Structures are given as C-alpha cells and as structure tokens.
C-alpha cells in the first residue's frame, strides 16, 4: 500500500487542555516531522528554476512561450547601446571567391550583329572573348529512353543471341539506377515526401510515377545497402582505435555541464551563484584552449595548460565541497567521482570535450522523424535507419552518398562488387 500523507487534526483549546502529557508530546513530534518534510520540499522547489534552451536541452523554439515584455524591453535597451552587427562576412573573415566549376560541359559563343555605339553592322572578325561560367538546368533533366537489345543468330551453331543490358538499368524496373539513388537521397536526406517526389518527377521529366513504385524503390535501396551496414557494425567493435580515437574512450559532454551550471547560476540563495560562475569560467577556458589546440596542435603548450588546469580544478572542488546547495552539490560530486569521464580530453586532446558531433549525426534522424511523423512498421524503421547510417557515414568519410547508393544497387541487382563502408586507413 502506498504511504498516506500525514494530516494535522485541528484541535480546540478546550480539547488540548484535556490531553495528557504523552499525547501532547506526540502531537508536537508529528508536527515537527511534517515541518521538516515541508522544508525539504521547499528547498527542492527553490532549486527548480524555469528551464529554457540555455539551461537545458530544450530547443530554442520553446523559448517563445516564456518571453515577456520586460525581457524584450531589456533586450531593446541593450541593443540601443551596443552596435548592431552587419549581415555578411565580419571583419577578419577569410572570404572565398568562386573561380569556375572545374569543368565545362558545353560552350556557347555569341557574336554581335551590330555596334553598341553607332549601330553599324560592319564588324571585323572576332578579336577576343568575354567568358562567364554558369551552371544551368537542362531542358529535360529526366529523359525517357527505350533500350532495345538486338537479337542475332549465330552462323556457327544457329542459336539466337541477345545483347546484354546497358549499364545503369535493372531488368524489369522502370527507373534507372541513377534516378533511384537520387529519389532515395531526396526522400531520406532531403526529407521529401513521396507526394513531393511525384511532383518533382512531373516537373522535371513530365512522367507519372505511383507512390507504390517510390516505396518499393526506397525498400530496394535499403536492402541493397544492408550488407554494407552490417559489415560496418561487425567491424567497429573489434577496433581499438578508429580515426585515431579509442573506441572505449568516454568523454562526457562539457556543453551539457555548462548548461547545468548556468541553471545553478540562476539560483539566488547560498553560494550557488559564486560556485556556478567559478566553474563556468573554467569550462569556458577549457573550450577556448581545446579550440586553440585544434587550430594549432602544439602538444607542449597544451600539456602545460592541462596540468595547471587540473590543479586549479582540484583546488576549486576542495574549496566548495559540502558548502553548496542540493543542485550544485550533485554537480560537484559528479565532477569528483567521474573526473576521468568529464576531463578525458585533457590527456587526449584528439577527443572533443563535447558530443556535438554525435548530436549533429543524430539530428538528421530526428528531423526525419519530425517531418514524416515516424515509421509505421518496424521493417520501415530499420530501412530508414540503414539509409541514414549510410548517408552520415559517407558524409563523415568524405564520400558521395548518392554514388554509394548507385554502387550498392548495382551490386544488389546486377551482381557487381559490393561497396564497403569500412574506412580505409
């Protein structure tokens, strides 16, 4: 049975005077127990502050509900005193100027028929060119091709021989391998629904494709890449290091720790504000130094800073241990008991101090789920997971996901060599 909440019975003065000493002591002890319980709940409620995108993992879109007129007026006053940053490249930004596309597929030369100044049509031979490279959309990006295979009779044995299928098509399928790879890429990476894919095919090629064909195409490519995904899953756990990073390395996200201390900073009682600010300064310093190491990896300077950082961190933990509130106390205990996970990057700078890379890799699947509303079956869920795994793995390895879809589909349907997702060091 669940514990029933204690209730205080209202007593009148006349009735209290009739109680014995033991009964009065029992009432006082019961009320004191209830007061202690309420005080503990009050302390926990004080530690609870409204969460937003800066103090929790909530998306910034949820902050719109909590905006107030006071906050907006404060921001407007601050914006009046601070100069607004102009859009575009900021001072010191190294710009990039496009210098062509690296190839030219077709040349078009325009010859003037009259003089721009006087209108005369008496012009000399061409004395020079003014060039401009432009990426254009061709008239028919999707063309319908009828592949005809010739049949011949062998003059030696009399047997009838037929030509082989052209590369890039699958016998019995209406869409080429290139077009299937494009549609799967648009559907999973571009989050384009089947209805929009139908509209795209109608706009670019003037062809009508049913939703059933698009669903079958997506399932076919998912089945084609499944062996490569399974090989990658079997390969990864057997490796001691991948891309120079230990597979067993554990580094907790310092960005999440920073959000927790930002939340503690908003607590107005006790030493919470002082402690939170001290650790926020250390965390910001750690991010700056690691970013500096990524830009210019100098091991000696980084190791010297890391040793000094550990000393200051230990001194700060010893100073405030046991002198903070409940929320800050939990963070300090975690920093002490799991120091090897919070500060792993100090000894191994190749490991980032946050999990931004992992969260960015998962963001594609999260966005896909929000746009599509999720999968209706477990098989479709597994197909989407395999396709998204291929896309993110190819992006991380600098490969073309669409090219991998083409190669996998060719291997699956035409018995070609199966491509691999296992990195080659």
mmCIF file of C-alpha atoms in Angstrom:
data_model
loop_
_atom_site.group_PDB
_atom_site.id
_atom_site.type_symbol
_atom_site.label_atom_id
_atom_site.label_comp_id
_atom_site.label_asym_id
_atom_site.label_seq_id
_atom_site.Cartn_x
_atom_site.Cartn_y
_atom_site.Cartn_z
ATOM 1 C CA UNK A 1 0.000 0.000 0.000
ATOM 2 C CA UNK A 2 1.195 3.487 -0.754
ATOM 3 C CA UNK A 3 2.126 5.726 2.125
ATOM 4 C CA UNK A 4 -0.731 8.032 3.116
ATOM 5 C CA UNK A 5 0.133 11.696 3.625
ATOM 6 C CA UNK A 6 0.127 12.826 7.218
ATOM 7 C CA UNK A 7 -2.747 15.143 8.153
ATOM 8 C CA UNK A 8 -2.831 17.533 11.081
ATOM 9 C CA UNK A 9 -6.102 17.287 13.056
ATOM 10 C CA UNK A 10 -7.461 20.698 14.113
ATOM 11 C CA UNK A 11 -7.637 20.864 17.901
ATOM 12 C CA UNK A 12 -9.626 23.258 20.046
ATOM 13 C CA UNK A 13 -8.116 24.809 23.155
ATOM 14 C CA UNK A 14 -10.545 23.050 25.437
ATOM 15 C CA UNK A 15 -9.707 19.671 23.994
ATOM 16 C CA UNK A 16 -5.952 20.307 24.187
ATOM 17 C CA UNK A 17 -6.221 21.048 27.891
ATOM 18 C CA UNK A 18 -7.766 17.624 28.408
ATOM 19 C CA UNK A 19 -4.917 15.725 26.689
ATOM 20 C CA UNK A 20 -2.198 14.007 28.653
ATOM 21 C CA UNK A 21 1.466 14.980 28.532
ATOM 22 C CA UNK A 22 2.351 11.977 26.327
ATOM 23 C CA UNK A 23 -0.374 12.861 23.807
ATOM 24 C CA UNK A 24 0.818 16.466 23.624
ATOM 25 C CA UNK A 25 4.410 15.324 23.018
ATOM 26 C CA UNK A 26 3.201 13.006 20.247
ATOM 27 C CA UNK A 27 1.352 15.875 18.554
ATOM 28 C CA UNK A 28 4.415 18.137 18.748
ATOM 29 C CA UNK A 29 6.685 15.451 17.280
ATOM 30 C CA UNK A 30 4.231 14.739 14.458
ATOM 31 C CA UNK A 31 4.011 18.422 13.584
ATOM 32 C CA UNK A 32 7.791 18.787 13.715
ATOM 33 C CA UNK A 33 8.166 15.843 11.327
ATOM 34 C CA UNK A 34 5.689 17.461 8.948
ATOM 35 C CA UNK A 35 7.518 20.801 9.160
ATOM 36 C CA UNK A 36 10.860 19.128 8.331
ATOM 37 C CA UNK A 37 9.285 17.409 5.341
ATOM 38 C CA UNK A 38 7.781 20.654 4.047
ATOM 39 C CA UNK A 39 11.088 22.490 4.483
ATOM 40 C CA UNK A 40 12.896 19.826 2.464
ATOM 41 C CA UNK A 41 10.334 20.124 -0.325
ATOM 42 C CA UNK A 42 10.670 23.901 -0.213
ATOM 43 C CA UNK A 43 14.452 23.666 -0.668
ATOM 44 C CA UNK A 44 13.959 21.416 -3.698
ATOM 45 C CA UNK A 45 11.439 23.851 -5.160
ATOM 46 C CA UNK A 46 13.932 26.693 -4.714
ATOM 47 C CA UNK A 47 16.446 24.727 -6.772
ATOM 48 C CA UNK A 48 13.936 24.412 -9.574
ATOM 49 C CA UNK A 49 14.122 27.312 -11.986
ATOM 50 C CA UNK A 50 12.306 27.739 -15.299
ATOM 51 C CA UNK A 51 14.270 25.875 -17.960
ATOM 52 C CA UNK A 52 14.957 27.194 -21.434
ATOM 53 C CA UNK A 53 17.297 26.417 -24.314
ATOM 54 C CA UNK A 54 20.253 27.951 -22.431
ATOM 55 C CA UNK A 55 19.829 25.975 -19.208
ATOM 56 C CA UNK A 56 18.566 22.653 -20.631
ATOM 57 C CA UNK A 57 18.342 20.585 -23.802
ATOM 58 C CA UNK A 58 15.097 22.243 -24.880
ATOM 59 C CA UNK A 59 15.048 23.643 -28.434
ATOM 60 C CA UNK A 60 15.147 27.446 -28.852
ATOM 61 C CA UNK A 61 11.623 27.345 -30.300
ATOM 62 C CA UNK A 62 10.265 26.564 -26.834
ATOM 63 C CA UNK A 63 11.636 29.870 -25.504
ATOM 64 C CA UNK A 64 8.929 31.781 -27.365
ATOM 65 C CA UNK A 65 6.366 30.731 -24.786
ATOM 66 C CA UNK A 66 8.403 32.163 -21.921
ATOM 67 C CA UNK A 67 9.233 35.534 -23.452
ATOM 68 C CA UNK A 68 7.880 38.528 -21.555
ATOM 69 C CA UNK A 69 7.540 42.220 -22.270
ATOM 70 C CA UNK A 70 10.112 43.043 -19.607
ATOM 71 C CA UNK A 71 12.707 40.803 -21.178
ATOM 72 C CA UNK A 72 12.065 42.211 -24.641
ATOM 73 C CA UNK A 73 12.341 45.780 -23.351
ATOM 74 C CA UNK A 74 15.624 44.939 -21.636
ATOM 75 C CA UNK A 75 16.965 43.486 -24.865
ATOM 76 C CA UNK A 76 15.840 46.510 -26.829
ATOM 77 C CA UNK A 77 17.659 48.824 -24.401
ATOM 78 C CA UNK A 78 20.793 46.726 -24.658
ATOM 79 C CA UNK A 79 20.599 46.730 -28.452
ATOM 80 C CA UNK A 80 20.419 50.520 -28.470
ATOM 81 C CA UNK A 81 23.708 50.834 -26.605
ATOM 82 C CA UNK A 82 25.532 48.023 -28.467
ATOM 83 C CA UNK A 83 26.276 48.445 -32.171
ATOM 84 C CA UNK A 84 24.381 46.054 -34.411
ATOM 85 C CA UNK A 85 26.425 43.567 -36.394
ATOM 86 C CA UNK A 86 26.002 43.960 -40.131
ATOM 87 C CA UNK A 87 24.957 40.902 -42.146
ATOM 88 C CA UNK A 88 27.537 39.067 -44.223
ATOM 89 C CA UNK A 89 31.237 38.467 -43.642
ATOM 90 C CA UNK A 90 32.621 40.036 -40.473
ATOM 91 C CA UNK A 91 35.989 41.851 -40.159
ATOM 92 C CA UNK A 92 38.811 39.333 -40.312
ATOM 93 C CA UNK A 93 36.744 36.715 -42.152
ATOM 94 C CA UNK A 94 38.704 34.974 -44.897
ATOM 95 C CA UNK A 95 36.403 35.035 -47.906
ATOM 96 C CA UNK A 96 36.229 32.524 -50.722
ATOM 97 C CA UNK A 97 35.774 33.610 -54.314
ATOM 98 C CA UNK A 98 34.401 31.153 -56.848
ATOM 99 C CA UNK A 99 36.819 30.524 -59.695
ATOM 100 C CA UNK A 100 34.811 28.383 -62.068
ATOM 101 C CA UNK A 101 33.366 24.921 -61.510
ATOM 102 C CA UNK A 102 36.396 22.865 -62.525
ATOM 103 C CA UNK A 103 34.847 21.677 -65.776
ATOM 104 C CA UNK A 104 32.958 22.926 -68.857
ATOM 105 C CA UNK A 105 30.344 20.658 -70.446
ATOM 106 C CA UNK A 106 29.351 22.880 -73.346
ATOM 107 C CA UNK A 107 30.440 26.133 -74.965
ATOM 108 C CA UNK A 108 28.132 28.752 -76.434
ATOM 109 C CA UNK A 109 29.603 31.656 -78.370
ATOM 110 C CA UNK A 110 27.530 34.756 -79.049
ATOM 111 C CA UNK A 111 28.622 37.050 -81.907
ATOM 112 C CA UNK A 112 27.408 40.687 -82.008
ATOM 113 C CA UNK A 113 25.391 41.651 -85.111
ATOM 114 C CA UNK A 114 25.746 45.413 -84.719
ATOM 115 C CA UNK A 115 27.829 48.040 -82.944
ATOM 116 C CA UNK A 116 26.569 49.066 -79.498
ATOM 117 C CA UNK A 117 27.790 52.630 -80.026
ATOM 118 C CA UNK A 118 26.730 53.635 -83.513
ATOM 119 C CA UNK A 119 24.532 50.751 -84.671
ATOM 120 C CA UNK A 120 26.709 49.881 -87.680
ATOM 121 C CA UNK A 121 26.624 46.285 -88.927
ATOM 122 C CA UNK A 122 30.118 46.465 -90.414
ATOM 123 C CA UNK A 123 32.123 44.451 -87.850
ATOM 124 C CA UNK A 124 35.555 42.842 -88.046
ATOM 125 C CA UNK A 125 36.466 39.253 -87.271
ATOM 126 C CA UNK A 126 36.386 38.138 -83.621
ATOM 127 C CA UNK A 127 39.304 39.719 -81.738
ATOM 128 C CA UNK A 128 38.596 38.387 -78.214
ATOM 129 C CA UNK A 129 36.181 36.705 -75.801
ATOM 130 C CA UNK A 130 34.496 37.626 -72.539
ATOM 131 C CA UNK A 131 33.758 34.415 -70.607
ATOM 132 C CA UNK A 132 31.340 33.563 -67.823
ATOM 133 C CA UNK A 133 30.698 30.066 -66.469
ATOM 134 C CA UNK A 134 27.076 29.388 -65.461
ATOM 135 C CA UNK A 135 25.519 26.220 -64.034
ATOM 136 C CA UNK A 136 22.287 25.638 -65.957
ATOM 137 C CA UNK A 137 19.328 23.323 -65.692
ATOM 138 C CA UNK A 138 18.981 21.482 -68.997
ATOM 139 C CA UNK A 139 15.680 21.383 -70.831
ATOM 140 C CA UNK A 140 14.959 17.745 -69.975
ATOM 141 C CA UNK A 141 16.786 16.716 -66.796
ATOM 142 C CA UNK A 142 14.904 13.411 -66.910
ATOM 143 C CA UNK A 143 14.552 11.718 -70.278
ATOM 144 C CA UNK A 144 12.692 8.551 -71.142
ATOM 145 C CA UNK A 145 14.941 6.152 -73.026
ATOM 146 C CA UNK A 146 13.822 2.936 -74.676
ATOM 147 C CA UNK A 147 16.666 0.448 -74.578
ATOM 148 C CA UNK A 148 16.418 -2.081 -77.385
ATOM 149 C CA UNK A 149 18.554 -5.214 -77.334
ATOM 150 C CA UNK A 150 19.300 -6.668 -80.707
ATOM 151 C CA UNK A 151 18.914 -10.384 -81.346
ATOM 152 C CA UNK A 152 21.244 -12.196 -83.708
ATOM 153 C CA UNK A 153 21.521 -15.736 -84.918
ATOM 154 C CA UNK A 154 24.849 -17.468 -84.597
ATOM 155 C CA UNK A 155 26.116 -18.566 -88.022
ATOM 156 C CA UNK A 156 28.111 -21.397 -86.434
ATOM 157 C CA UNK A 157 25.522 -23.132 -84.200
ATOM 158 C CA UNK A 158 22.324 -21.404 -85.208
ATOM 159 C CA UNK A 159 21.475 -20.272 -81.637
ATOM 160 C CA UNK A 160 19.827 -16.871 -81.069
ATOM 161 C CA UNK A 161 21.972 -14.437 -79.085
ATOM 162 C CA UNK A 162 20.654 -11.249 -77.441
ATOM 163 C CA UNK A 163 22.704 -8.231 -76.359
ATOM 164 C CA UNK A 164 23.409 -7.600 -72.669
ATOM 165 C CA UNK A 165 21.570 -4.927 -70.687
ATOM 166 C CA UNK A 166 23.077 -1.461 -70.724
ATOM 167 C CA UNK A 167 24.894 -0.343 -67.582
ATOM 168 C CA UNK A 168 22.781 1.772 -65.264
ATOM 169 C CA UNK A 169 19.483 -0.043 -65.684
ATOM 170 C CA UNK A 170 17.960 -3.014 -63.899
ATOM 171 C CA UNK A 171 15.910 -5.559 -65.881
ATOM 172 C CA UNK A 172 12.200 -5.202 -65.145
ATOM 173 C CA UNK A 173 12.486 -1.824 -63.372
ATOM 174 C CA UNK A 174 11.113 1.414 -64.809
ATOM 175 C CA UNK A 175 13.617 3.758 -63.131
ATOM 176 C CA UNK A 176 17.330 3.824 -63.800
ATOM 177 C CA UNK A 177 19.847 3.222 -61.005
ATOM 178 C CA UNK A 178 20.886 6.884 -61.043
ATOM 179 C CA UNK A 179 17.285 8.076 -60.699
ATOM 180 C CA UNK A 180 16.528 5.578 -57.935
ATOM 181 C CA UNK A 181 19.592 6.733 -55.988
ATOM 182 C CA UNK A 182 18.512 10.363 -56.399
ATOM 183 C CA UNK A 183 14.967 9.692 -55.163
ATOM 184 C CA UNK A 184 16.199 7.777 -52.107
ATOM 185 C CA UNK A 185 18.659 10.586 -51.332
ATOM 186 C CA UNK A 186 15.904 13.193 -51.609
ATOM 187 C CA UNK A 187 13.487 11.166 -49.520
ATOM 188 C CA UNK A 188 15.848 10.397 -46.630
ATOM 189 C CA UNK A 189 18.423 13.189 -46.645
ATOM 190 C CA UNK A 190 16.171 15.887 -48.095
ATOM 191 C CA UNK A 191 13.071 14.711 -46.130
ATOM 192 C CA UNK A 192 10.989 14.910 -49.323
ATOM 193 C CA UNK A 193 7.678 13.093 -49.115
ATOM 194 C CA UNK A 194 6.505 10.661 -51.782
ATOM 195 C CA UNK A 195 3.924 13.189 -52.968
ATOM 196 C CA UNK A 196 6.616 15.827 -53.489
ATOM 197 C CA UNK A 197 8.804 13.287 -55.271
ATOM 198 C CA UNK A 198 5.898 12.638 -57.623
ATOM 199 C CA UNK A 199 5.593 16.373 -58.269
ATOM 200 C CA UNK A 200 9.333 16.667 -58.888
ATOM 201 C CA UNK A 201 9.256 13.868 -61.471
ATOM 202 C CA UNK A 202 6.275 15.533 -63.095
ATOM 203 C CA UNK A 203 8.023 18.939 -63.243
ATOM 204 C CA UNK A 204 11.446 17.770 -64.413
ATOM 205 C CA UNK A 205 10.559 14.806 -66.593
ATOM 206 C CA UNK A 206 6.859 15.009 -67.341
ATOM 207 C CA UNK A 207 6.378 11.440 -66.067
ATOM 208 C CA UNK A 208 3.851 9.996 -63.644
ATOM 209 C CA UNK A 209 5.190 7.581 -61.024
ATOM 210 C CA UNK A 210 2.973 5.912 -58.427
ATOM 211 C CA UNK A 211 3.623 6.066 -54.684
ATOM 212 C CA UNK A 212 3.910 2.278 -54.640
ATOM 213 C CA UNK A 213 6.848 2.463 -57.042
ATOM 214 C CA UNK A 214 8.569 5.047 -54.874
ATOM 215 C CA UNK A 215 8.043 2.931 -51.735
ATOM 216 C CA UNK A 216 9.418 -0.140 -53.496
ATOM 217 C CA UNK A 217 12.417 1.864 -54.698
ATOM 218 C CA UNK A 218 13.208 3.030 -51.171
ATOM 219 C CA UNK A 219 12.918 -0.535 -49.817
ATOM 220 C CA UNK A 220 15.074 -1.885 -52.673
ATOM 221 C CA UNK A 221 17.936 0.522 -51.985
ATOM 222 C CA UNK A 222 17.653 -0.163 -48.231
ATOM 223 C CA UNK A 223 18.021 -3.896 -48.903
ATOM 224 C CA UNK A 224 20.981 -3.156 -51.179
ATOM 225 C CA UNK A 225 22.950 -1.231 -48.509
ATOM 226 C CA UNK A 226 22.078 -3.584 -45.639
ATOM 227 C CA UNK A 227 25.125 -5.898 -46.127
ATOM 228 C CA UNK A 228 27.493 -2.912 -46.026
ATOM 229 C CA UNK A 229 25.864 -1.580 -42.836
ATOM 230 C CA UNK A 230 26.074 -4.997 -41.157
ATOM 231 C CA UNK A 231 29.755 -5.311 -42.086
ATOM 232 C CA UNK A 232 30.415 -1.915 -40.512
ATOM 233 C CA UNK A 233 28.589 -2.932 -37.309
ATOM 234 C CA UNK A 234 30.672 -6.109 -37.089
ATOM 235 C CA UNK A 235 33.933 -4.287 -37.813
ATOM 236 C CA UNK A 236 33.639 -1.342 -35.395
ATOM 237 C CA UNK A 237 33.583 -3.205 -32.026
ATOM 238 C CA UNK A 238 36.733 -5.143 -32.949
ATOM 239 C CA UNK A 239 38.827 -1.992 -33.406
ATOM 240 C CA UNK A 240 40.946 -0.497 -30.654
ATOM 241 C CA UNK A 241 41.125 2.872 -32.425
ATOM 242 C CA UNK A 242 39.074 4.439 -35.196
ATOM 243 C CA UNK A 243 40.439 7.588 -36.848
ATOM 244 C CA UNK A 244 42.985 7.791 -34.034
ATOM 245 C CA UNK A 245 40.273 7.757 -31.337
ATOM 246 C CA UNK A 246 39.991 4.961 -28.794
ATOM 247 C CA UNK A 247 36.746 3.038 -29.204
ATOM 248 C CA UNK A 248 36.486 2.635 -25.425
ATOM 249 C CA UNK A 249 37.065 6.327 -24.717
ATOM 250 C CA UNK A 250 34.391 8.028 -22.638
ATOM 251 C CA UNK A 251 34.105 11.795 -22.613
ATOM 252 C CA UNK A 252 31.042 13.392 -21.088
ATOM 253 C CA UNK A 253 29.662 16.460 -22.802
ATOM 254 C CA UNK A 254 31.114 19.638 -21.308
ATOM 255 C CA UNK A 255 28.433 21.692 -23.056
ATOM 256 C CA UNK A 256 25.760 19.894 -21.011
ATOM 257 C CA UNK A 257 27.768 20.539 -17.849
ATOM 258 C CA UNK A 258 27.902 24.211 -18.743
ATOM 259 C CA UNK A 259 24.108 24.310 -19.114
ATOM 260 C CA UNK A 260 23.707 22.709 -15.681
ATOM 261 C CA UNK A 261 25.923 25.353 -14.058
ATOM 262 C CA UNK A 262 24.042 28.088 -15.944
ATOM 263 C CA UNK A 263 20.916 26.747 -14.287
ATOM 264 C CA UNK A 264 22.604 26.828 -10.874
ATOM 265 C CA UNK A 265 23.682 30.413 -11.580
ATOM 266 C CA UNK A 266 20.036 31.468 -11.585
ATOM 267 C CA UNK A 267 19.542 30.231 -8.020
ATOM 268 C CA UNK A 268 19.658 33.214 -5.697
ATOM 269 C CA UNK A 269 20.345 31.596 -2.322
ATOM 270 C CA UNK A 270 23.561 30.418 -0.699
ATOM 271 C CA UNK A 271 26.863 30.120 -2.578
ATOM 272 C CA UNK A 272 25.226 28.860 -5.765
ATOM 273 C CA UNK A 273 25.947 31.945 -7.834
ATOM 274 C CA UNK A 274 29.632 32.179 -6.821
ATOM 275 C CA UNK A 275 30.288 28.469 -7.341
ATOM 276 C CA UNK A 276 28.469 28.349 -10.673
ATOM 277 C CA UNK A 277 30.373 31.347 -12.045
ATOM 278 C CA UNK A 278 33.724 29.866 -10.970
ATOM 279 C CA UNK A 279 33.071 26.594 -12.785
ATOM 280 C CA UNK A 280 31.599 28.365 -15.822
ATOM 281 C CA UNK A 281 34.861 30.293 -16.152
ATOM 282 C CA UNK A 282 36.826 27.020 -16.049
ATOM 283 C CA UNK A 283 34.586 25.356 -18.616
ATOM 284 C CA UNK A 284 34.811 28.329 -20.989
ATOM 285 C CA UNK A 285 38.595 28.306 -20.602
ATOM 286 C CA UNK A 286 38.662 24.582 -21.434
ATOM 287 C CA UNK A 287 36.674 25.174 -24.625
ATOM 288 C CA UNK A 288 38.974 28.029 -25.677
ATOM 289 C CA UNK A 289 42.156 26.048 -25.099
ATOM 290 C CA UNK A 290 40.861 22.984 -26.921
ATOM 291 C CA UNK A 291 39.769 25.144 -29.860
ATOM 292 C CA UNK A 292 43.225 26.699 -29.855
ATOM 293 C CA UNK A 293 44.782 23.218 -29.935
ATOM 294 C CA UNK A 294 42.554 22.211 -32.882
ATOM 295 C CA UNK A 295 43.666 25.273 -34.832
ATOM 296 C CA UNK A 296 47.339 24.754 -33.998
ATOM 297 C CA UNK A 297 48.119 21.425 -32.252
ATOM 298 C CA UNK A 298 51.091 22.249 -30.007
ATOM 299 C CA UNK A 299 51.423 19.366 -27.545
ATOM 300 C CA UNK A 300 53.877 21.035 -25.130
ATOM 301 C CA UNK A 301 51.770 24.144 -24.549
ATOM 302 C CA UNK A 302 48.570 22.134 -24.269
ATOM 303 C CA UNK A 303 50.056 19.671 -21.747
ATOM 304 C CA UNK A 304 51.375 22.532 -19.601
ATOM 305 C CA UNK A 305 47.980 24.194 -19.587
ATOM 306 C CA UNK A 306 46.227 20.886 -18.812
ATOM 307 C CA UNK A 307 48.399 20.264 -15.748
ATOM 308 C CA UNK A 308 47.732 23.751 -14.404
ATOM 309 C CA UNK A 309 44.013 23.355 -15.170
ATOM 310 C CA UNK A 310 43.801 20.105 -13.187
ATOM 311 C CA UNK A 311 45.461 21.782 -10.179
ATOM 312 C CA UNK A 312 43.042 24.705 -10.185
ATOM 313 C CA UNK A 313 40.085 22.365 -10.721
ATOM 314 C CA UNK A 314 41.039 20.175 -7.739
ATOM 315 C CA UNK A 315 41.503 23.252 -5.535
ATOM 316 C CA UNK A 316 38.097 24.578 -6.535
ATOM 317 C CA UNK A 317 36.399 21.258 -5.768
ATOM 318 C CA UNK A 318 38.074 21.043 -2.356
ATOM 319 C CA UNK A 319 37.058 24.605 -1.533
ATOM 320 C CA UNK A 320 33.349 24.262 -2.224
ATOM 321 C CA UNK A 321 32.689 20.618 -1.472
ATOM 322 C CA UNK A 322 29.915 20.463 1.151
ATOM 323 C CA UNK A 323 29.237 24.215 1.099
ATOM 324 C CA UNK A 324 26.707 24.416 -1.709
ATOM 325 C CA UNK A 325 23.042 23.619 -2.233
ATOM 326 C CA UNK A 326 21.485 20.415 -3.463
ATOM 327 C CA UNK A 327 21.727 21.056 -7.234
ATOM 328 C CA UNK A 328 25.316 22.330 -7.149
ATOM 329 C CA UNK A 329 26.281 19.548 -4.745
ATOM 330 C CA UNK A 330 25.173 16.901 -7.250
ATOM 331 C CA UNK A 331 27.327 18.503 -9.961
ATOM 332 C CA UNK A 332 30.401 18.722 -7.723
ATOM 333 C CA UNK A 333 30.008 15.102 -6.667
ATOM 334 C CA UNK A 334 29.757 14.032 -10.304
ATOM 335 C CA UNK A 335 32.873 16.050 -11.161
ATOM 336 C CA UNK A 336 34.770 14.314 -8.367
ATOM 337 C CA UNK A 337 33.533 10.743 -8.851
ATOM 338 C CA UNK A 338 33.560 10.771 -12.676
ATOM 339 C CA UNK A 339 36.554 13.015 -13.278
ATOM 340 C CA UNK A 340 38.063 10.555 -15.783
ATOM 341 C CA UNK A 341 34.945 10.975 -17.964
ATOM 342 C CA UNK A 342 34.484 14.733 -17.597
ATOM 343 C CA UNK A 343 38.133 15.631 -18.270
ATOM 344 C CA UNK A 344 39.293 12.831 -20.581
ATOM 345 C CA UNK A 345 40.126 15.369 -23.289
ATOM 346 C CA UNK A 346 42.795 16.974 -21.091
ATOM 347 C CA UNK A 347 45.055 13.931 -21.581
ATOM 348 C CA UNK A 348 43.725 13.067 -25.055
ATOM 349 C CA UNK A 349 43.066 16.312 -26.950
ATOM 350 C CA UNK A 350 42.049 14.382 -30.069
ATOM 351 C CA UNK A 351 38.784 13.682 -28.210
ATOM 352 C CA UNK A 352 36.441 16.708 -28.322
ATOM 353 C CA UNK A 353 35.143 17.949 -24.934
ATOM 354 C CA UNK A 354 31.515 17.758 -26.097
ATOM 355 C CA UNK A 355 29.258 15.403 -28.009
ATOM 356 C CA UNK A 356 28.276 17.905 -30.677
ATOM 357 C CA UNK A 357 29.445 15.549 -33.437
ATOM 358 C CA UNK A 358 27.202 12.758 -32.164
ATOM 359 C CA UNK A 359 24.235 15.106 -31.763
ATOM 360 C CA UNK A 360 24.731 16.512 -35.261
ATOM 361 C CA UNK A 361 24.845 12.967 -36.623
ATOM 362 C CA UNK A 362 21.560 12.135 -34.879
ATOM 363 C CA UNK A 363 19.926 15.399 -35.922
ATOM 364 C CA UNK A 364 19.213 14.009 -39.401
ATOM 365 C CA UNK A 365 17.192 11.129 -37.935
ATOM 366 C CA UNK A 366 15.382 13.455 -35.506
ATOM 367 C CA UNK A 367 14.442 15.844 -38.302
ATOM 368 C CA UNK A 368 13.307 12.944 -40.469
ATOM 369 C CA UNK A 369 11.062 11.706 -37.653
ATOM 370 C CA UNK A 370 9.553 15.169 -37.100
ATOM 371 C CA UNK A 371 8.856 15.721 -40.797
ATOM 372 C CA UNK A 372 7.448 12.274 -41.583
ATOM 373 C CA UNK A 373 5.870 11.530 -38.216
ATOM 374 C CA UNK A 374 7.873 8.329 -37.788
ATOM 375 C CA UNK A 375 7.659 4.890 -39.386
ATOM 376 C CA UNK A 376 4.510 2.803 -39.362
ATOM 377 C CA UNK A 377 6.294 -0.548 -39.140
ATOM 378 C CA UNK A 378 9.495 -1.918 -37.658
ATOM 379 C CA UNK A 379 10.774 -3.004 -41.071
ATOM 380 C CA UNK A 380 10.373 0.526 -42.444
ATOM 381 C CA UNK A 381 12.081 1.879 -39.329
ATOM 382 C CA UNK A 382 15.079 -0.425 -39.903
ATOM 383 C CA UNK A 383 15.256 0.576 -43.572
ATOM 384 C CA UNK A 384 15.309 4.266 -42.668
ATOM 385 C CA UNK A 385 17.973 3.645 -40.004
ATOM 386 C CA UNK A 386 20.211 1.828 -42.526
ATOM 387 C CA UNK A 387 19.799 4.531 -45.179
ATOM 388 C CA UNK A 388 20.519 7.344 -42.717
ATOM 389 C CA UNK A 389 23.543 5.417 -41.403
ATOM 390 C CA UNK A 390 24.918 5.219 -44.932
ATOM 391 C CA UNK A 391 24.341 8.936 -45.530
ATOM 392 C CA UNK A 392 26.034 10.066 -42.310
ATOM 393 C CA UNK A 393 28.907 7.585 -42.676
ATOM 394 C CA UNK A 394 29.585 8.727 -46.232
ATOM 395 C CA UNK A 395 29.499 12.360 -45.119
ATOM 396 C CA UNK A 396 31.972 11.645 -42.324
ATOM 397 C CA UNK A 397 34.294 9.760 -44.692
ATOM 398 C CA UNK A 398 34.050 12.380 -47.441
ATOM 399 C CA UNK A 399 32.258 10.053 -49.860
ATOM 400 C CA UNK A 400 29.222 10.615 -52.044
ATOM 401 C CA UNK A 401 26.148 9.011 -50.502
ATOM 402 C CA UNK A 402 24.344 9.048 -53.837
ATOM 403 C CA UNK A 403 27.265 7.291 -55.523
ATOM 404 C CA UNK A 404 27.234 4.690 -52.747
ATOM 405 C CA UNK A 405 23.522 4.087 -53.340
ATOM 406 C CA UNK A 406 24.228 3.591 -57.053
ATOM 407 C CA UNK A 407 27.071 1.149 -56.429
ATOM 408 C CA UNK A 408 25.102 -0.800 -53.809
ATOM 409 C CA UNK A 409 22.054 -1.048 -56.062
ATOM 410 C CA UNK A 410 24.226 -2.199 -58.963
ATOM 411 C CA UNK A 411 25.807 -4.856 -56.736
ATOM 412 C CA UNK A 412 22.415 -5.946 -55.408
ATOM 413 C CA UNK A 413 20.656 -6.140 -58.786
ATOM 414 C CA UNK A 414 23.444 -6.787 -61.287
ATOM 415 C CA UNK A 415 25.891 -8.891 -59.232
ATOM 416 C CA UNK A 416 28.583 -6.201 -59.167
ATOM 417 C CA UNK A 417 31.153 -5.782 -56.381
ATOM 418 C CA UNK A 418 29.504 -4.618 -53.152
ATOM 419 C CA UNK A 419 30.883 -1.275 -51.884
ATOM 420 C CA UNK A 420 32.127 -1.040 -48.307
ATOM 421 C CA UNK A 421 31.582 1.483 -45.503
ATOM 422 C CA UNK A 422 34.600 0.279 -43.542
ATOM 423 C CA UNK A 423 37.151 3.142 -43.539
ATOM 424 C CA UNK A 424 40.458 2.543 -45.230
ATOM 425 C CA UNK A 425 43.372 3.862 -43.163
#
